[in-house]
Tab-separated table of C-alpha atoms in Angstrom:
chain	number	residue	atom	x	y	z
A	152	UNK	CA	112.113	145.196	135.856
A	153	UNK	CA	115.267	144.707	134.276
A	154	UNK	CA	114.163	143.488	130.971
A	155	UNK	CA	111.797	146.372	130.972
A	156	UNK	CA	114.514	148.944	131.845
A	157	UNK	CA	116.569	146.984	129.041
A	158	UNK	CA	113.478	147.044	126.516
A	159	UNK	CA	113.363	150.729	126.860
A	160	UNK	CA	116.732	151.225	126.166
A	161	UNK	CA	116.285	149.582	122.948
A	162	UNK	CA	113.362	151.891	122.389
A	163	UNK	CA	115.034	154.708	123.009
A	164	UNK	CA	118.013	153.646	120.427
A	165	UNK	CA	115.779	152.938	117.876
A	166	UNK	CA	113.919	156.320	117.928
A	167	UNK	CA	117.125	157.923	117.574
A	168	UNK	CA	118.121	156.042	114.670
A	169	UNK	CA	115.118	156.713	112.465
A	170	UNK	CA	114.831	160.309	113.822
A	171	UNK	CA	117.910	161.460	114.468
A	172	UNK	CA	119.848	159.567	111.510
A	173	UNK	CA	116.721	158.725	109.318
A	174	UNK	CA	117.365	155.107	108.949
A	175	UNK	CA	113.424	154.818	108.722
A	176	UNK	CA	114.210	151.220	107.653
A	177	UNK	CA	116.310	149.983	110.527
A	178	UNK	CA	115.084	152.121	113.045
A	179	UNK	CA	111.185	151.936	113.269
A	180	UNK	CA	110.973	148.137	113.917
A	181	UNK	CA	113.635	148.333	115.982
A	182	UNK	CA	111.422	150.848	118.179
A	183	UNK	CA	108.108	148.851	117.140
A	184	UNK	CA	109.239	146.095	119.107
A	185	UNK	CA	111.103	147.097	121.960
A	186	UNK	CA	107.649	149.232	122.506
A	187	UNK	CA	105.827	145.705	122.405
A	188	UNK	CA	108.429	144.496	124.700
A	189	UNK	CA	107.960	147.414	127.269
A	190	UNK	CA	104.447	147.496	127.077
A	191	UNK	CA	104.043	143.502	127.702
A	192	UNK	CA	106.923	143.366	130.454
A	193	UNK	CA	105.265	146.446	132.267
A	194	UNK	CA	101.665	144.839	132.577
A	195	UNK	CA	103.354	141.388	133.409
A	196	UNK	CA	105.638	143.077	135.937
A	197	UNK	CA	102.469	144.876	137.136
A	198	UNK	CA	100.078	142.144	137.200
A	199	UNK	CA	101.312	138.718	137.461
A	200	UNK	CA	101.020	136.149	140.100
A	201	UNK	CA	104.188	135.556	142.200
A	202	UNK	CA	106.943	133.099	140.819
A	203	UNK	CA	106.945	131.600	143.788
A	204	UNK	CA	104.276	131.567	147.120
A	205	UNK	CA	105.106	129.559	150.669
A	206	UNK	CA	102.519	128.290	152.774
A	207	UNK	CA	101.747	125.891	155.431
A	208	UNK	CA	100.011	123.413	152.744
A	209	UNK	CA	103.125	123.924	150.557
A	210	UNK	CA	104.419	125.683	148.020
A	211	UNK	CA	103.017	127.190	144.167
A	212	UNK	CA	104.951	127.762	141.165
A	213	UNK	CA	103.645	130.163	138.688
A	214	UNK	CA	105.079	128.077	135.671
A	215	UNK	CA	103.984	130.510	132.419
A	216	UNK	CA	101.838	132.955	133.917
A	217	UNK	CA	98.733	130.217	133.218
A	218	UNK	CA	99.768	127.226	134.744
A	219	UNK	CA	100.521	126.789	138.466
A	220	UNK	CA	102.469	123.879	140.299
A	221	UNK	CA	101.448	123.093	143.847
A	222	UNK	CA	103.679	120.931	146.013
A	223	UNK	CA	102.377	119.917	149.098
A	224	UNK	CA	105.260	119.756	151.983
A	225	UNK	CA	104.285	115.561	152.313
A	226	UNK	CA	105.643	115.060	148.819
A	227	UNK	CA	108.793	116.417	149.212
A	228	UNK	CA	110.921	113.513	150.394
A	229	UNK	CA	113.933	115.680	150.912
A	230	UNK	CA	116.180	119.220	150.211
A	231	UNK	CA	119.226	119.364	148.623
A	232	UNK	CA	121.687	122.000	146.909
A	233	UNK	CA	121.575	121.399	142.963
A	234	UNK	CA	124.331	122.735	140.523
A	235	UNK	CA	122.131	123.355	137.011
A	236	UNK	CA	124.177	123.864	134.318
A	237	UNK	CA	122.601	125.744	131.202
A	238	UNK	CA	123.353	127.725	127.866
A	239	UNK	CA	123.265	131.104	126.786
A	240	UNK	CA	124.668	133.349	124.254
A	241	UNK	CA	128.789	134.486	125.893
A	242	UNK	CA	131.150	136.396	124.452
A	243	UNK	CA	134.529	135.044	123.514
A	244	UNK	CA	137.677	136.324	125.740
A	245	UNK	CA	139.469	139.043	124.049
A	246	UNK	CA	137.335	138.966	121.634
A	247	UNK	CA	134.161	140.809	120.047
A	248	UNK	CA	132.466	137.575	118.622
A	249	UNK	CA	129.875	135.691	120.293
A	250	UNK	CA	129.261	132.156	120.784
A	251	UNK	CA	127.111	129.794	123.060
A	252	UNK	CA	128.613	128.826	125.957
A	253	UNK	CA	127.720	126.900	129.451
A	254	UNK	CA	126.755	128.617	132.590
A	255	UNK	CA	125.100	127.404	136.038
A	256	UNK	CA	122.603	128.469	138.304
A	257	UNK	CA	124.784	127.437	141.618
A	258	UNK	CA	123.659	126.046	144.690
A	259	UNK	CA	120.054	126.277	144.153
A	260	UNK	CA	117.901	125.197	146.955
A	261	UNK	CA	115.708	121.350	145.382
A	262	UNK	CA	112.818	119.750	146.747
A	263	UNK	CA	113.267	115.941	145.881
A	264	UNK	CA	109.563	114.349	144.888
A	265	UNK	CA	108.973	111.131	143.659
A	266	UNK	CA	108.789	109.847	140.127
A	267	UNK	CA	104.890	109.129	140.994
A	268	UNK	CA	104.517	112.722	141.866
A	269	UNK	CA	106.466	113.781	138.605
A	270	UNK	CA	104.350	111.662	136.554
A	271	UNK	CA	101.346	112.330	137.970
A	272	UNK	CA	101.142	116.019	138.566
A	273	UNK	CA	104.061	117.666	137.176
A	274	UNK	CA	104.005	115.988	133.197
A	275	UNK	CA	100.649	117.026	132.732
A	276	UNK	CA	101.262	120.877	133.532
A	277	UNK	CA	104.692	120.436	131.504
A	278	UNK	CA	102.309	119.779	128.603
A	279	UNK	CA	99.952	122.683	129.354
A	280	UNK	CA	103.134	124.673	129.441
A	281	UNK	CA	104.308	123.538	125.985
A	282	UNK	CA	101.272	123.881	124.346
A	283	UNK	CA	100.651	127.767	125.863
A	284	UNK	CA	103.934	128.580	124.153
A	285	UNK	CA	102.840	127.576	120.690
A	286	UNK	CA	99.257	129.170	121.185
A	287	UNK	CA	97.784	132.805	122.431
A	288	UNK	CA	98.838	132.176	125.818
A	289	UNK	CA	102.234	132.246	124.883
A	290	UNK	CA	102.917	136.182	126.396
A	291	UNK	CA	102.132	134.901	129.925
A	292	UNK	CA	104.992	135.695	132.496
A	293	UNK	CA	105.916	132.624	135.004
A	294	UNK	CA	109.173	131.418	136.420
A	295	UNK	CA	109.528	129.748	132.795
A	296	UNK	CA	109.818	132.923	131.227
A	297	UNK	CA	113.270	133.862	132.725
A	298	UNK	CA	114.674	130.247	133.120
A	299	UNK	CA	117.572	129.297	130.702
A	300	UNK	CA	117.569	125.691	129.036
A	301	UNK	CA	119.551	123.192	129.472
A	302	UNK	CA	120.820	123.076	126.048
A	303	UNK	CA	119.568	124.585	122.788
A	304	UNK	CA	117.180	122.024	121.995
A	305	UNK	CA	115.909	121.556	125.472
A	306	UNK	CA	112.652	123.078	127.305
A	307	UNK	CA	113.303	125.766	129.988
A	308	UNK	CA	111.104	123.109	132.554
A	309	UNK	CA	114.083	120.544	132.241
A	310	UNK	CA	116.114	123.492	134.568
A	311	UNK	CA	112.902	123.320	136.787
A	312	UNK	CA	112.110	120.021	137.282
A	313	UNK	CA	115.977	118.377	136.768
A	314	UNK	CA	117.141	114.980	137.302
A	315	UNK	CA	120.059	114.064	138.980
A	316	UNK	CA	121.654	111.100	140.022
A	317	UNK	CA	118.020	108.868	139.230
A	318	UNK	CA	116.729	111.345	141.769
A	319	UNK	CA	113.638	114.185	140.681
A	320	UNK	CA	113.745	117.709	141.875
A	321	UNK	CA	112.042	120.773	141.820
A	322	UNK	CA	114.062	123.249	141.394
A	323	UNK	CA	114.079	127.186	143.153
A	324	UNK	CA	116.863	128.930	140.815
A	325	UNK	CA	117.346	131.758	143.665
A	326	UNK	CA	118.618	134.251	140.905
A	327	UNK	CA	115.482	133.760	138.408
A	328	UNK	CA	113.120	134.544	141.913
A	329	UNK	CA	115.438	137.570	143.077
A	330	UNK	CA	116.129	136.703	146.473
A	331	UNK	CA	118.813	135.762	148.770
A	332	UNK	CA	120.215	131.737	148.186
A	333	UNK	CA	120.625	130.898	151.841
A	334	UNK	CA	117.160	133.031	152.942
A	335	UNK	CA	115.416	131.043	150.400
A	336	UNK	CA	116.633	127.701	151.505
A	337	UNK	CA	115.999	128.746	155.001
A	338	UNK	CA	112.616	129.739	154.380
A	339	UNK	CA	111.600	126.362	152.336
A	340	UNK	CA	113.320	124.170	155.011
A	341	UNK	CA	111.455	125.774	158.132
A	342	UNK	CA	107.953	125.048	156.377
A	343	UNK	CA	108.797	122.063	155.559
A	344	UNK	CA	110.045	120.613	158.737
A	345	UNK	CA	106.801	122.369	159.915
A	346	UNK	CA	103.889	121.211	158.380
A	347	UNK	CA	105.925	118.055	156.321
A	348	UNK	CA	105.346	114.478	157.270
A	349	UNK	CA	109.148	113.724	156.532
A	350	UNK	CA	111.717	115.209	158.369
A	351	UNK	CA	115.158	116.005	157.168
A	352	UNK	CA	117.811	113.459	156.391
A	353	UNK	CA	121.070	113.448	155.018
A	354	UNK	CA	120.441	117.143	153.633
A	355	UNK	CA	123.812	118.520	152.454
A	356	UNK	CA	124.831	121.908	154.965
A	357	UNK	CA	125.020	125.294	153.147
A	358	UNK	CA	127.519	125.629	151.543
């Protein structure tokens, strides 16, 4: 909702420059594609699966819109807080230039899976992901969509799936899914304790 609201801003600025000051050149594709924008984000926003679903078997992740990751509770071998650092476009102190600049998604709730479970179920939907985004699938909306990168070269599904310390994760970035940090981990933890085979162990307290 808030790229949409931001996409008809844009609109809105570009109809007023090629009607109001008549910068026909400037103006109209400026408003062409913030209409695409609004029009895409609105039917996503409208008709897209969850980002994220909880259930007793475990949880899905709407990756792209198209592909869906399901973690059963008996692969997750534990929970932890992750600090994922990424990069985005911040501007310079005191300043009205740009530049790219580090930023992290902080203490974000990370179900640790094995690197048999990474291998065998997450790497093949990381390639259905990558090849969605070079083909007509590419408009889908999934947790992907709104994820930053690690680094400018990087794919958005290295912030999902990180590695840490030789250790695998999948990763809930609490401000890409719009809800509360602690609820979230709260929520997670309680199904998974539930319906799990492995209990909790050596889980880091909240923070």
């Amino acid at each position: 909702m808030k790229f949409t609201a931001l996409s008809a801003l844009i609109l809105v600025v570009g109809l007023v420059v090629a009607f109001g000051a008549k910068n026909w050149l400037l103006g109209l594709p400026v408003a062409a594609a913030a209409a695409f924008a609004t029009v895409w984000q609105t039917n996503g926003w409208l008709t897209a699966e969850p980002f994220l679903r909880l259930s007793p078997d475990g949880l899905r992740l709407n990756l792209d819109g198209y592909v869906f990751l399901d973690v059963p509770w008996r692969e997750v071998e534990d929970i932890s807080w992750l600090d994922i650092t990424f990069e985005v476009v911040k501007r310079r102190w005191g300043t009205s230039w740009y530049r790219w600049g580090k930023d992290q998604y902080r203490d974000v709730t990370a179900l640790q899976v094995s690197e048999a479970f990474m291998d065998e179920t997450i790497m093949p939907l990381w390639r259905a992901v990558y090849r969605n985004s070079r083909g007509p699938k590419r408009l889908g909306i999934g947790l992907v969509t709104f994820t930053f990168a690690p680094n400018l070269t990087a794919s958005r599904l290295g912030n999902i799936f990180p590695a840490q310390d030789g250790k695998r994760f999948v990763a809930l970035p609490h401000e890409v899914l719009s809800t509360d940090r602690d609820r979230l981990r709260a929520e997670v933890e309680a199904r998974w304790q539930a319906f799990g085979k492995k209990t909790v162990t050596g889980a880091t307290p909240s923070r």
